[in-house]
Coordinates of C-alpha atoms and ligand atoms in Angstrom, one line a residue:
M1 CA 147.1 78.5 186.9
D2 CA 150.6 77.2 187.7
W3 CA 153.7 79.4 186.8
G4 CA 154.8 77.4 183.8
L5 CA 151.4 77.4 182.2
A6 CA 150.9 81.1 182.9
N7 CA 154.3 81.9 181.5
R8 CA 153.6 80.0 178.3
M9 CA 150.1 81.7 178.0
A10 CA 151.9 85.0 178.3
R11 CA 154.2 84.1 175.5
I12 CA 151.2 83.7 173.2
L13 CA 148.8 86.4 174.5
K14 CA 151.2 89.4 174.6
P15 CA 151.1 91.0 178.0
D16 CA 151.1 94.6 176.5
T17 CA 147.7 94.1 174.8
G18 CA 146.5 90.7 176.0
R19 CA 146.1 89.8 172.4
T20 CA 147.9 87.7 169.8
V21 CA 148.7 87.4 166.1
M22 CA 149.2 83.7 165.6
L23 CA 150.4 82.7 162.1
A24 CA 148.8 79.4 161.1
V25 CA 150.8 77.3 158.7
D26 CA 149.7 73.8 159.8
H27 CA 147.3 73.3 156.8
G28 CA 149.5 70.5 155.3
Y29 CA 148.6 68.1 158.1
F30 CA 145.4 67.2 156.2
L31 CA 145.6 69.3 153.0
G32 CA 149.1 68.4 151.8
P33 CA 151.0 71.0 149.9
T34 CA 148.4 73.9 150.2
S35 CA 148.8 76.8 147.9
G36 CA 151.3 79.2 149.4
L37 CA 152.8 76.4 151.6
E38 CA 154.4 74.2 149.0
E39 CA 157.8 75.1 150.5
P40 CA 156.8 76.2 154.0
G41 CA 160.3 77.5 154.9
G42 CA 160.3 80.1 152.2
T43 CA 156.8 81.3 153.2
I44 CA 157.4 81.4 156.9
A45 CA 160.9 83.1 157.0
P46 CA 159.8 86.7 156.0
L47 CA 156.7 86.5 158.3
L48 CA 158.5 85.4 161.4
P49 CA 159.4 88.9 162.7
Y50 CA 155.7 89.8 162.7
A51 CA 154.2 86.6 164.2
D52 CA 153.5 86.5 167.9
S53 CA 153.5 82.8 167.6
L54 CA 153.6 80.1 164.9
M55 CA 151.0 77.3 164.7
L56 CA 152.4 74.3 162.8
T57 CA 153.2 70.6 162.9
R58 CA 156.4 69.2 164.3
G59 CA 157.5 68.0 160.8
V60 CA 157.5 71.5 159.4
L61 CA 158.9 73.0 162.7
R62 CA 161.9 70.8 162.6
R63 CA 162.7 71.3 158.9
T64 CA 162.0 75.0 158.5
V65 CA 162.2 77.0 161.7
P66 CA 165.7 77.7 163.0
P67 CA 166.1 76.7 166.6
E68 CA 167.4 80.1 167.4
A69 CA 164.2 81.8 166.2
D70 CA 162.6 83.6 169.1
V71 CA 159.0 82.7 168.2
P72 CA 156.6 80.8 170.5
I73 CA 155.4 77.6 169.0
V74 CA 151.8 76.4 169.0
L75 CA 152.2 72.8 168.0
R76 CA 149.4 70.9 166.2
V77 CA 149.1 67.6 167.9
S78 CA 146.0 66.2 166.2
G79 CA 145.6 64.7 162.7
G80 CA 145.7 61.3 161.1
T81 CA 143.1 62.1 158.4
S82 CA 143.3 63.7 155.0
I83 CA 141.0 65.8 152.9
L84 CA 140.1 62.6 150.9
R85 CA 138.3 61.0 153.9
E86 CA 136.2 61.7 157.0
L87 CA 138.1 64.6 158.6
S88 CA 136.5 64.2 162.0
A89 CA 138.3 60.9 162.6
E90 CA 141.4 62.8 164.0
G91 CA 143.4 61.5 166.8
P92 CA 146.6 62.6 168.7
T93 CA 149.7 62.7 166.5
V94 CA 152.4 63.9 169.0
D95 CA 153.4 62.5 172.3
V96 CA 153.5 65.2 175.0
E97 CA 157.2 64.4 175.7
D98 CA 158.1 65.3 172.1
A99 CA 156.1 68.6 172.5
I100 CA 158.2 69.3 175.6
R101 CA 161.4 68.4 173.8
L102 CA 160.4 70.9 171.1
N103 CA 160.0 73.6 173.8
V104 CA 156.5 74.5 172.6
S105 CA 154.4 77.2 174.2
A106 CA 151.1 75.5 173.6
I107 CA 149.6 72.5 171.8
A108 CA 146.6 72.6 169.5
M109 CA 144.0 69.9 168.9
S110 CA 140.9 69.9 166.8
I111 CA 137.4 68.9 168.0
F112 CA 134.5 68.1 165.7
V113 CA 131.3 68.8 167.5
G114 CA 128.3 67.5 165.7
A115 CA 130.4 65.2 163.4
E116 CA 131.0 61.5 163.4
G117 CA 134.2 61.9 165.4
E118 CA 132.6 64.2 168.1
R119 CA 133.0 61.9 171.1
T120 CA 136.5 60.7 170.2
T121 CA 137.9 64.2 169.5
L122 CA 136.3 65.6 172.7
L123 CA 137.8 62.8 174.8
N124 CA 141.2 63.3 173.0
L125 CA 141.0 67.0 174.0
A126 CA 140.3 66.0 177.6
K127 CA 143.5 63.8 177.6
A128 CA 145.5 66.6 176.0
V129 CA 144.3 69.0 178.7
D130 CA 145.3 66.5 181.4
L131 CA 148.8 66.2 179.9
G132 CA 149.0 69.9 179.4
E133 CA 148.1 70.6 183.0
R134 CA 150.6 68.0 184.2
H135 CA 153.4 69.6 182.2
G136 CA 152.4 73.3 182.3
I137 CA 151.5 73.4 178.6
P138 CA 148.3 75.3 177.5
V139 CA 145.9 73.6 175.1
L140 CA 144.3 75.4 172.2
A141 CA 141.1 73.7 171.1
V142 CA 140.4 74.2 167.4
T143 CA 136.6 74.1 166.7
A144 CA 136.9 72.4 163.3
V145 CA 133.8 72.6 161.1
G146 CA 132.8 70.0 158.6
K147 CA 131.7 70.9 155.1
D148 CA 128.0 70.6 155.9
M149 CA 128.0 72.4 159.2
V150 CA 126.6 75.9 159.7
R151 CA 129.0 78.3 161.2
D152 CA 126.5 80.3 163.2
A153 CA 126.7 81.7 166.7
R154 CA 124.5 79.0 168.1
Y155 CA 126.7 76.2 166.8
L156 CA 130.0 77.9 167.5
S157 CA 129.0 78.8 171.0
L158 CA 128.2 75.2 171.6
A159 CA 131.6 74.0 170.3
C160 CA 133.6 76.7 172.1
R161 CA 131.8 76.2 175.4
I162 CA 132.3 72.5 175.3
A163 CA 136.0 73.0 174.6
A164 CA 136.3 75.4 177.6
E165 CA 134.3 73.1 179.8
I166 CA 136.7 70.2 179.0
G167 CA 139.5 72.5 180.1
A168 CA 141.0 74.0 177.0
H169 CA 143.0 77.1 177.9
M170 CA 142.2 78.9 174.6
V171 CA 139.7 78.3 171.8
K172 CA 140.1 79.0 168.1
T173 CA 136.9 79.3 166.1
Y174 CA 135.3 81.3 163.3
H175 CA 133.9 84.8 163.3
C176 CA 130.1 84.9 162.7
D177 CA 127.1 87.2 163.1
G178 CA 126.5 87.5 166.8
F179 CA 130.1 86.6 167.6
E180 CA 130.1 88.6 170.8
E181 CA 127.7 86.0 172.2
V182 CA 130.2 83.2 171.3
V183 CA 132.9 85.2 173.2
R184 CA 130.6 86.0 176.1
S185 CA 129.7 82.3 176.7
T186 CA 133.2 81.0 176.3
P187 CA 135.1 81.5 179.6
V188 CA 138.6 81.3 178.0
P189 CA 140.3 83.5 175.4
V190 CA 138.9 83.1 171.9
V191 CA 140.9 83.6 168.7
I192 CA 139.6 83.4 165.2
A193 CA 140.8 81.5 162.1
G194 CA 140.8 83.4 158.9
G195 CA 139.3 80.7 156.6
K196 CA 139.5 80.7 152.9
K197 CA 141.3 83.5 151.1
L198 CA 139.4 86.8 150.8
P199 CA 140.2 90.1 149.2
E200 CA 142.7 91.8 151.5
R201 CA 140.4 94.5 152.7
D202 CA 137.7 91.9 153.6
A203 CA 140.3 89.8 155.5
I204 CA 141.3 92.9 157.4
R205 CA 137.7 93.7 158.1
L206 CA 137.2 90.2 159.4
A207 CA 140.1 90.6 161.9
W208 CA 138.8 94.0 162.9
S209 CA 135.2 92.7 163.5
A210 CA 136.5 89.8 165.6
I211 CA 138.5 92.1 167.8
R212 CA 135.6 94.5 168.1
D213 CA 133.4 91.6 169.2
G214 CA 135.8 90.4 171.9
A215 CA 138.3 88.0 170.2
R216 CA 141.8 88.1 171.8
G217 CA 143.4 87.8 168.4
V218 CA 143.7 85.8 165.3
D219 CA 145.2 82.5 164.3
M220 CA 145.3 83.4 160.6
G221 CA 146.9 81.5 157.7
R222 CA 145.6 81.6 154.1
N223 CA 144.6 85.3 154.2
I224 CA 148.2 86.0 155.1
F225 CA 150.4 83.6 153.2
Q226 CA 148.2 83.4 150.1
S227 CA 148.1 87.3 149.8
D228 CA 150.0 89.0 147.1
C229 CA 151.9 90.7 149.9
P230 CA 152.0 88.4 152.9
V231 CA 154.2 90.8 155.0
G232 CA 151.8 93.6 154.2
M233 CA 148.9 91.5 155.4
I234 CA 150.4 90.3 158.6
R235 CA 151.5 93.9 159.4
A236 CA 148.0 95.1 158.7
V237 CA 146.5 92.4 161.0
R238 CA 149.0 93.4 163.7
A239 CA 147.9 97.0 163.4
V240 CA 144.3 95.9 164.0
V241 CA 145.0 93.4 166.8
H242 CA 147.7 95.4 168.8
E243 CA 147.4 99.0 167.8
G244 CA 143.6 99.6 167.5
A245 CA 143.8 100.4 163.8
D246 CA 140.5 100.6 161.9
V247 CA 140.0 98.8 158.6
E248 CA 141.1 101.8 156.5
Q249 CA 144.2 102.4 158.6
A250 CA 145.2 98.8 158.5
H251 CA 144.5 98.5 154.7
Q252 CA 146.9 101.4 154.2
V253 CA 149.6 99.5 156.1
Y254 CA 149.1 96.6 153.7
L255 CA 149.1 98.9 150.6
R256 CA 152.3 100.7 151.8
E257 CA 154.1 97.5 152.3
K258 CA 152.9 96.2 148.9
G259 CA 154.1 99.4 147.2
R260 CA 157.7 99.0 148.5
Ligands
R5P1 C1 143.3 74.2 159.6 O1 143.9 73.9 158.6 C2 144.1 74.8 160.6 O2 143.7 74.7 162.0 C3 144.4 76.3 160.4 O3 145.4 76.6 161.3 C4 143.2 77.2 160.6 O4 142.1 76.9 159.7 C5 143.6 78.7 160.4 O5 144.1 79.0 159.1 P1 143.2 79.8 158.1 O6 143.3 81.2 158.6 O7 143.9 79.6 156.8 O8 141.8 79.3 158.2

């Protein structure tokens, strides 16, 4: 791995623990003004001190994150679809030159294995990896799952392994029963998405289970910014990811912050 790419990877996977708490706030790219992100600037600001990196689109980045903020950026570079139509028809939305201009630490692109857009999104990932390798920018493959797809270990192992074989430097997927098998068969770091909002303790348990099963961190959005105490939730998740907290200890972190 060349120095620039390794340096950017180390900005995301914190060298002290080899893990990461990525805050995902990119949902608007196909969902529009998602609950909790109607005004992304106000949501992001109090969470910034606790995020190892921020996953978002360039539009929100430019308008809401101060350039002096010391937070690594994972830039979403795929889209072109909305919740109203076929989601798997995504294509590239950002030129790599703009990603470089924005000084990003990684780029993120969704793939839709088993969906109509499978071939196109996989070939788009391959192009993104070529560009990333050329410019020293790691690529996070996002294993997007359509409404009708089963999120089991067999399917997620397939999607994650294909992403890694194409050359993605990290993969984001979902936790599932048998997740350790997904991690074992994916030869690059795996992080999990949080998915739909859960009760806080359940979301903490999800993060804890993923770390137990070998995930290198989380790329979590709704379970943080839709919480009744987003700062409490991100601190609780940090405790799990970086400090080895169990579910109860981390839940106490959330409750203490909420009680302030
Ligand atoms: C999809 O909207 C994005 O890739 C999100 O970044 C991803 O789903 C993680 O966010 P959440 O934890 O809300 O699922």
